[in-house]
CSV table of C-alpha atoms and ligand atoms in Angstrom, one decimal:
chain,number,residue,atom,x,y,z
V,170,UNK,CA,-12.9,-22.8,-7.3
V,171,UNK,CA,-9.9,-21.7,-8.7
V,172,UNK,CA,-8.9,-17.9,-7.1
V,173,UNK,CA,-6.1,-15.4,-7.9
V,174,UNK,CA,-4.9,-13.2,-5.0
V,175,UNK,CA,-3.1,-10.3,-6.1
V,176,UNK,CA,-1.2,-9.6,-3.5
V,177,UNK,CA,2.2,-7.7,-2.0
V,178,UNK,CA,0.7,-6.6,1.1
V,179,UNK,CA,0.4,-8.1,4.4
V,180,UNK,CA,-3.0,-8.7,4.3
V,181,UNK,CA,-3.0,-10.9,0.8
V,182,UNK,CA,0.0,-13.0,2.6
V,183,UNK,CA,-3.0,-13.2,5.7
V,184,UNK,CA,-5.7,-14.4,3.2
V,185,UNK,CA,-3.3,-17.0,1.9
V,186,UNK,CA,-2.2,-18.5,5.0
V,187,UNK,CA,-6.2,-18.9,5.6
V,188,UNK,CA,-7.3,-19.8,2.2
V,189,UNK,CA,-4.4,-23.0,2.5
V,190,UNK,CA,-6.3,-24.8,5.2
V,191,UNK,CA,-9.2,-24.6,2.8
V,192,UNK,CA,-9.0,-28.1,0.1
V,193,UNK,CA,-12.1,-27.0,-1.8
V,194,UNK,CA,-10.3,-23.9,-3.3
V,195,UNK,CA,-7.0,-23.5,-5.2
V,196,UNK,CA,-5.6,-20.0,-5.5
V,197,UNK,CA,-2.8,-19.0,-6.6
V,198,UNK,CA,-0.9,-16.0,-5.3
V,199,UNK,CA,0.8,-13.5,-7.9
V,200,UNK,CA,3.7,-11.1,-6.7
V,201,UNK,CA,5.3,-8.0,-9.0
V,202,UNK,CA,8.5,-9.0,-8.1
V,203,UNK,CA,9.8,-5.6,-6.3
V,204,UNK,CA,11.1,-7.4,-2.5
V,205,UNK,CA,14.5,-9.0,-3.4
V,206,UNK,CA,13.3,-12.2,-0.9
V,207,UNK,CA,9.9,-12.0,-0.4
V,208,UNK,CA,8.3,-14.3,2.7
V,209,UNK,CA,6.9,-17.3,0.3
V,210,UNK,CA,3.5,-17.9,0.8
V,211,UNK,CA,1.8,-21.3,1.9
V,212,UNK,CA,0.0,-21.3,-1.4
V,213,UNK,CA,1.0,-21.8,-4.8
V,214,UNK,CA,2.2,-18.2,-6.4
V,215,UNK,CA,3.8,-16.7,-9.3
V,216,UNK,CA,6.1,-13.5,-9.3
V,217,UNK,CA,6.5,-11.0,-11.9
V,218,UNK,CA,4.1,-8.9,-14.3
V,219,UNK,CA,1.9,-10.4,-16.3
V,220,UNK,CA,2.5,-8.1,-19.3
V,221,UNK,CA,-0.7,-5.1,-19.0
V,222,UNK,CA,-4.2,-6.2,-19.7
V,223,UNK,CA,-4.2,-8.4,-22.8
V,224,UNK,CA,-1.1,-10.5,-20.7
V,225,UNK,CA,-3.7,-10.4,-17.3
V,226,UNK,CA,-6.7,-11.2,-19.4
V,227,UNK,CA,-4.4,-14.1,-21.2
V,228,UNK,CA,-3.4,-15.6,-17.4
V,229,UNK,CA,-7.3,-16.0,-16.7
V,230,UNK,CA,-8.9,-17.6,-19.5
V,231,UNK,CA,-5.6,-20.2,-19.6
V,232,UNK,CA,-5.3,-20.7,-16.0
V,233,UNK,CA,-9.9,-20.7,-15.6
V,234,UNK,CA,-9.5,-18.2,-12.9
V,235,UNK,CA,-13.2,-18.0,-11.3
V,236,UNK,CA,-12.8,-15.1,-9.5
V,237,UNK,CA,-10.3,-12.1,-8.5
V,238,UNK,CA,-9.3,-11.1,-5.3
V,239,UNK,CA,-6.9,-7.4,-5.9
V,240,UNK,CA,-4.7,-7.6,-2.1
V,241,UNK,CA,-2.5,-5.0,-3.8
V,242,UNK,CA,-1.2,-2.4,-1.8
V,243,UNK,CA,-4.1,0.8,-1.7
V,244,UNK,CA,-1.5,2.7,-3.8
V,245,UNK,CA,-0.8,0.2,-6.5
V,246,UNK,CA,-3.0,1.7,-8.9
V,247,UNK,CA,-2.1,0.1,-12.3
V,248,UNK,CA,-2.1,-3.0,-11.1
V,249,UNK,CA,-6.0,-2.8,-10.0
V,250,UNK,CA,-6.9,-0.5,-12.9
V,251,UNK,CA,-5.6,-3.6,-15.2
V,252,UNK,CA,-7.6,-6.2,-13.0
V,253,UNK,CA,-10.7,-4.0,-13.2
V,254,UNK,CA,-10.6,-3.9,-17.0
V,255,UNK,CA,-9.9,-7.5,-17.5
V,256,UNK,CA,-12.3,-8.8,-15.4
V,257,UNK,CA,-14.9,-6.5,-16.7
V,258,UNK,CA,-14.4,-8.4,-19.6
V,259,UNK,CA,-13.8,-11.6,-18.8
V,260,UNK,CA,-17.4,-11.1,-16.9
V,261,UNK,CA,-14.9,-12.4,-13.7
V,262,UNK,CA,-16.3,-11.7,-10.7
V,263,UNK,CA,-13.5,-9.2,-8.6
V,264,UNK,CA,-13.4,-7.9,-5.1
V,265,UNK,CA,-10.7,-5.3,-3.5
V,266,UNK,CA,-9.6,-7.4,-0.4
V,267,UNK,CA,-7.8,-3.6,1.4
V,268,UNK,CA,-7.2,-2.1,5.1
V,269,UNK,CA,-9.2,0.4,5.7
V,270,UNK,CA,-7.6,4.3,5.5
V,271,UNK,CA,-6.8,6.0,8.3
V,272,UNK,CA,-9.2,8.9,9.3
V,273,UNK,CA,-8.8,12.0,11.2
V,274,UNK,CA,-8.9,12.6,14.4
V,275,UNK,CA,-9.4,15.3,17.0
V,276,UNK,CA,-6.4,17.0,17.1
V,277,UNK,CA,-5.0,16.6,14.0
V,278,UNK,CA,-3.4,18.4,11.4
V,279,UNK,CA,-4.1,16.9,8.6
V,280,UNK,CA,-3.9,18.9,4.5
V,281,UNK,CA,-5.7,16.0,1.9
V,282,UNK,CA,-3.5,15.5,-1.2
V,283,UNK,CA,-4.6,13.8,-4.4
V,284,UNK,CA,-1.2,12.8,-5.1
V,285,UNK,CA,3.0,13.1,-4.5
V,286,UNK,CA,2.9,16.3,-6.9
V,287,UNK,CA,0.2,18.3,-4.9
V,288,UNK,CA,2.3,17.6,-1.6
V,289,UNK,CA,5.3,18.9,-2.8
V,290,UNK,CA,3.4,22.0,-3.3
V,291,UNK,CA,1.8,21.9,0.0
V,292,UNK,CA,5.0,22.0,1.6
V,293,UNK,CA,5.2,25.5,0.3
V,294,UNK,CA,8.3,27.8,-0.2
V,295,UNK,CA,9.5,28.2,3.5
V,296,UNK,CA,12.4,25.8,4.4
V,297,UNK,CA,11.2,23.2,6.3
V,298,UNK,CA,12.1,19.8,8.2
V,299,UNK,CA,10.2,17.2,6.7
V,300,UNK,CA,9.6,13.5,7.4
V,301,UNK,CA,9.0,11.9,4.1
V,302,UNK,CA,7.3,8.1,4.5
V,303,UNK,CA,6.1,7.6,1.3
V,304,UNK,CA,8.2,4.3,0.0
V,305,UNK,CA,11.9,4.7,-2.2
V,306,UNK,CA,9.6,4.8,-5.6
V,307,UNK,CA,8.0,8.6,-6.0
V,308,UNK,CA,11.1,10.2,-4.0
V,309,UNK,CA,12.1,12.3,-7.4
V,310,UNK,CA,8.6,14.4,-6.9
V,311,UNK,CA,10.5,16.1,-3.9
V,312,UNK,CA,13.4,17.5,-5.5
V,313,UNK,CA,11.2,20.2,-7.2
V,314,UNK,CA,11.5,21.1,-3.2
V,315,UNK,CA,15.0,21.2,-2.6
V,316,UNK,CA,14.9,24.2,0.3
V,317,UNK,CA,13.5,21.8,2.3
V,318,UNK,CA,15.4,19.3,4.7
V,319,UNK,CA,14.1,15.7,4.4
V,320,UNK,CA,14.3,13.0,7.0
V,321,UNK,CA,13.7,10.3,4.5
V,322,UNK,CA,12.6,6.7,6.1
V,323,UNK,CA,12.4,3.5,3.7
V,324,UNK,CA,12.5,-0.2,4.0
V,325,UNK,CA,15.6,-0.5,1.6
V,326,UNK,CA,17.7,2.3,0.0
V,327,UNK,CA,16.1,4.1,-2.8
V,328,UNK,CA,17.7,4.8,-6.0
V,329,UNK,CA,16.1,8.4,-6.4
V,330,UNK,CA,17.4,9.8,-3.0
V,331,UNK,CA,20.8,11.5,-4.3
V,332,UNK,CA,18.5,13.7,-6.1
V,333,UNK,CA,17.4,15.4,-2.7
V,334,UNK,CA,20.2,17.6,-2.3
V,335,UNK,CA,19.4,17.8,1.9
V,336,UNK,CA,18.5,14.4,3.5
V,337,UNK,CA,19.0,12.4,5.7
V,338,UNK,CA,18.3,8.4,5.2
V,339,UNK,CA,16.8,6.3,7.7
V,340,UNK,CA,16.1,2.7,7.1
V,341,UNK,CA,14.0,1.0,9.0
V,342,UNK,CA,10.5,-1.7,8.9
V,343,UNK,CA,7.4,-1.5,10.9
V,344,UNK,CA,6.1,-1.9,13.3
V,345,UNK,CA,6.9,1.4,14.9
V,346,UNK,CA,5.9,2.2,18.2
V,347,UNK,CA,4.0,5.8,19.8
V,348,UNK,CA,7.5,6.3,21.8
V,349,UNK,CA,10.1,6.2,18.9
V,350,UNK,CA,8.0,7.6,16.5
V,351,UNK,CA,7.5,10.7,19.0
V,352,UNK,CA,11.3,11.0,20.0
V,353,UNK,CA,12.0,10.9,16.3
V,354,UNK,CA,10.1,14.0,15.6
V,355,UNK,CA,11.0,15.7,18.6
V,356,UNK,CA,15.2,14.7,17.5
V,357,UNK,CA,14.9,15.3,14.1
V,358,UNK,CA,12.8,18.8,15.0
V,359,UNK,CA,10.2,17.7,12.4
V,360,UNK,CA,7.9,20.4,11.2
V,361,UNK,CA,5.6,18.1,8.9
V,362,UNK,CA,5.1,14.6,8.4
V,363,UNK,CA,4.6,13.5,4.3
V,364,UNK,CA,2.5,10.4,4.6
V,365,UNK,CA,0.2,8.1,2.0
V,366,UNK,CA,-3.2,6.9,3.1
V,367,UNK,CA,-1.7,3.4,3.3
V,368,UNK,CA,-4.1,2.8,6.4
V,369,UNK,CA,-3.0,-0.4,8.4
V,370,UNK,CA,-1.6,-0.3,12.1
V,371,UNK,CA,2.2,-1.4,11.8
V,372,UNK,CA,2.8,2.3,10.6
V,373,UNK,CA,0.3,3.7,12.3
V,374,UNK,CA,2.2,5.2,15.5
V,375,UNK,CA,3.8,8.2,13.4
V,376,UNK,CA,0.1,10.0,12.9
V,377,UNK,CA,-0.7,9.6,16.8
V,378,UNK,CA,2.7,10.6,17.4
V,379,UNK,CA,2.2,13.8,14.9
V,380,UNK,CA,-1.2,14.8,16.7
V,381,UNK,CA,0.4,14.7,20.0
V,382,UNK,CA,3.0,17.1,19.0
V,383,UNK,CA,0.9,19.6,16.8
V,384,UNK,CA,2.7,18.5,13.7
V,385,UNK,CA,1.0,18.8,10.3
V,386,UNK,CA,0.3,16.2,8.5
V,387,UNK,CA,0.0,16.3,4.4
V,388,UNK,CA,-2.0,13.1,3.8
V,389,UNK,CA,-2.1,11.5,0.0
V,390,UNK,CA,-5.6,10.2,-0.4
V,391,UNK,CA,-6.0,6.5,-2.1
V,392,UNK,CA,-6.1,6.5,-5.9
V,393,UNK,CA,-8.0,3.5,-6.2
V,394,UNK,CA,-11.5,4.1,-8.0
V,395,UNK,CA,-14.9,2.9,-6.2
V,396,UNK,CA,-16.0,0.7,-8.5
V,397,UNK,CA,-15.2,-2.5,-7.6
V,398,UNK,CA,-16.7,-4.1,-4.3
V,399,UNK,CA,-14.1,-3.7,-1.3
V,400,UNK,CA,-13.8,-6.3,1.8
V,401,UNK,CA,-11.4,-5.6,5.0
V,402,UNK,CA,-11.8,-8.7,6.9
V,403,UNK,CA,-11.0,-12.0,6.2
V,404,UNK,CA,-13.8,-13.4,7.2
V,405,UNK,CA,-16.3,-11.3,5.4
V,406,UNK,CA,-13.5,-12.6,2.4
V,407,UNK,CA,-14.3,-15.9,3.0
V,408,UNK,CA,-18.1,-15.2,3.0
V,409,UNK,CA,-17.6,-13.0,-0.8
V,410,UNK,CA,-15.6,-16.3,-1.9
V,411,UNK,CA,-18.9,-18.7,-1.1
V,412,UNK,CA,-21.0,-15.9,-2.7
V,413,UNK,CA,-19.0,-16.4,-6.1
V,414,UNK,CA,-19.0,-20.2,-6.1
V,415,UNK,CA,-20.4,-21.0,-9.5
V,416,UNK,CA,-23.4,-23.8,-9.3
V,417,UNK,CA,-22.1,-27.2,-9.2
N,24,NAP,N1,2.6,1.4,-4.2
N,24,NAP,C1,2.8,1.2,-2.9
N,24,NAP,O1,2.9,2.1,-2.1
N,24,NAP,C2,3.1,-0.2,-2.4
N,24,NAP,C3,3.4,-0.4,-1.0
N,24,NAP,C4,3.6,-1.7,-0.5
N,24,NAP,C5,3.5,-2.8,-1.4
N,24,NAP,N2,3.2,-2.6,-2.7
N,24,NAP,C6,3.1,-3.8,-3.5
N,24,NAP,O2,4.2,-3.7,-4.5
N,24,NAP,C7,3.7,-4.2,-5.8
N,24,NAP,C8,4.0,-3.1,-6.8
N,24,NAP,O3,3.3,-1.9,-6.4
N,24,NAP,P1,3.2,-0.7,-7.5
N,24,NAP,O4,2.7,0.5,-6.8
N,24,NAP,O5,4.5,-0.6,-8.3
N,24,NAP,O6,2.0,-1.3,-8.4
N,24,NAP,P2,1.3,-0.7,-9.7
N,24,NAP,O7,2.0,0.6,-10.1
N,24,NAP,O8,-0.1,-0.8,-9.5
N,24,NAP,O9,1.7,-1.8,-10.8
N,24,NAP,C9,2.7,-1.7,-11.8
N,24,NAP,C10,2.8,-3.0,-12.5
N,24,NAP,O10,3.5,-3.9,-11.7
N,24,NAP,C11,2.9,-5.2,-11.9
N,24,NAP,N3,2.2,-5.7,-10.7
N,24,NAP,C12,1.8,-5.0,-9.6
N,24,NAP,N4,1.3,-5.8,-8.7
N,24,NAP,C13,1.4,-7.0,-9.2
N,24,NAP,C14,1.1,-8.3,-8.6
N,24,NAP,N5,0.5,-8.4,-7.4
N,24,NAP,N6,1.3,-9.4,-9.4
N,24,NAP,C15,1.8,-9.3,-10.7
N,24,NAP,N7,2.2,-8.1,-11.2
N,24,NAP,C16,2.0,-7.0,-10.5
N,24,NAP,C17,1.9,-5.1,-13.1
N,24,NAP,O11,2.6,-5.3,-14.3
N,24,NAP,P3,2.0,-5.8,-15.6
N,24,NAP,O12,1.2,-4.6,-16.2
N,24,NAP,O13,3.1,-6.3,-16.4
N,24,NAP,O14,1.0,-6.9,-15.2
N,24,NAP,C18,1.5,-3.6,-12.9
N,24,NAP,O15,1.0,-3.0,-14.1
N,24,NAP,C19,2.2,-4.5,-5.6
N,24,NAP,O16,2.1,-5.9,-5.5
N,24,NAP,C20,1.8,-3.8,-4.3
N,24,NAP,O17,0.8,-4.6,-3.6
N,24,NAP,C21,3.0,-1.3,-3.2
């Protein structure tokens, strides 16, 4: 059964590593290409776009891909809008292989956003410290906000941030920890925390961290559309992948 794992996320490198002990399968892992040296996966893989729909659509009927497994990040939303289409299509069978989101708790403070725009408005006019975790890509949204201070926390330094005329840069990679993510806040006197829906626990610390200091939280809900048939475990993965076994 020939599989392609879209992946980028820790999970898809997860499925890989499992799906390579299995000689009855060959998958092939694609990558967009945006980590300069990207951990190599046990699998065979590919790197780069494949040039929109038509190029995605062109991949699967040359390479005979039976099935689809999108193990792109929750927020890359082109990427699974393509796959979606193309396997519609195609009549390829396609499952969303995703973490599950993070959900409210007692105690917290969260405001739901649809998107980066809407919480740049729902930081509102007042000056205020804000820690921004939202990856280097969308940073520009924010500097329709410049009376706000911005603790701004990324893997690897973003382009976009001279456009924040107050900031401060942090670089760092999960996991984080309750402790460091509270003395953070507490340091940096953090009013509210900017955050996507990324679920997942390696980044997890900063919203119980948040909740035990009363600090609001403006959350970005997932853009992802519910169509397509969503699986958070591996081994419930697995069980999809014998589902979609075409007859011998
Ligand atoms: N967005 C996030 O917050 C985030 C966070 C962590 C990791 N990532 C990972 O980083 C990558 C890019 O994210 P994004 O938000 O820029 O995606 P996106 O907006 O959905 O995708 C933009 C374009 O990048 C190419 N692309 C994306 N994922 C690809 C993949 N796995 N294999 C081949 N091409 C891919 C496609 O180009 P073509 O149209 O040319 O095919 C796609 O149209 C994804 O693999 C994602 O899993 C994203």
């Amino acid at each position: 059964m020939r599989l392609l794992i879209l992946g980028g996320t820790t999970e898809a490198s997860l499925l890989a590593r499992r799906i390579s002990l299995r000689a009855d399968l060959q998958p092939v892992l694609s990558l967009a290409g945006r980590t300069r040296e990207p951990t190599l996966p046990p699998i065979p893989h590919r790197i780069g776009g494949f040039g929109g729909v038509s190029g995605l659509t062109e991949f699967l009927v040359g390479n005979r891909i039976d099935a689809v497994i999108d193990a792109t990040h929750p927020f890359a939303a082109q990427m699974s809008a393509n796959a979606a289409t193309a396997c519609h299509d195609l009549g390829v069978p396609l499952v969303l292989f995703t973490r599950p989101p993070w959900r409210r708790q007692d105690g917290d403070r969260w405001t739901l956003v649809a998107s980066m725009a809407q919480a740049v408005l729902a930081l509102g006019d007042t000056p205020r410290r804000v820690l921004l975790t939202v990856g280097g890509l969308q940073l520009t949204a924010f500097a329709a906000a410049p009376q706000h201070h911005y603790v701004v926390r990324t893997i690897e330094p973003p382009t976009a941030i001279t456009e924040l005329p107050d900031h401060y840069l942090l670089l760092a990679r999960g996991p984080f920890g309750v402790e460091d993510e509270t003395t953070l806040m507490r340091d940096a006197r953090i009013d509210v925390l900017v955050t996507k829906n990324s679920g997942g626990r390696a980044t997890e610390a900063k919203l119980v961290a948040a909740r035990a200091c009363g600090i609001e939280v403006i959350m970005i809900e997932r853009p992802k559309p519910g169509d397509v048939p969503a699986i958070e475990t591996i081994d419930d993965m697995l069980a999809w992948i014998e589902d979609h076994r075409a007859a011998p």
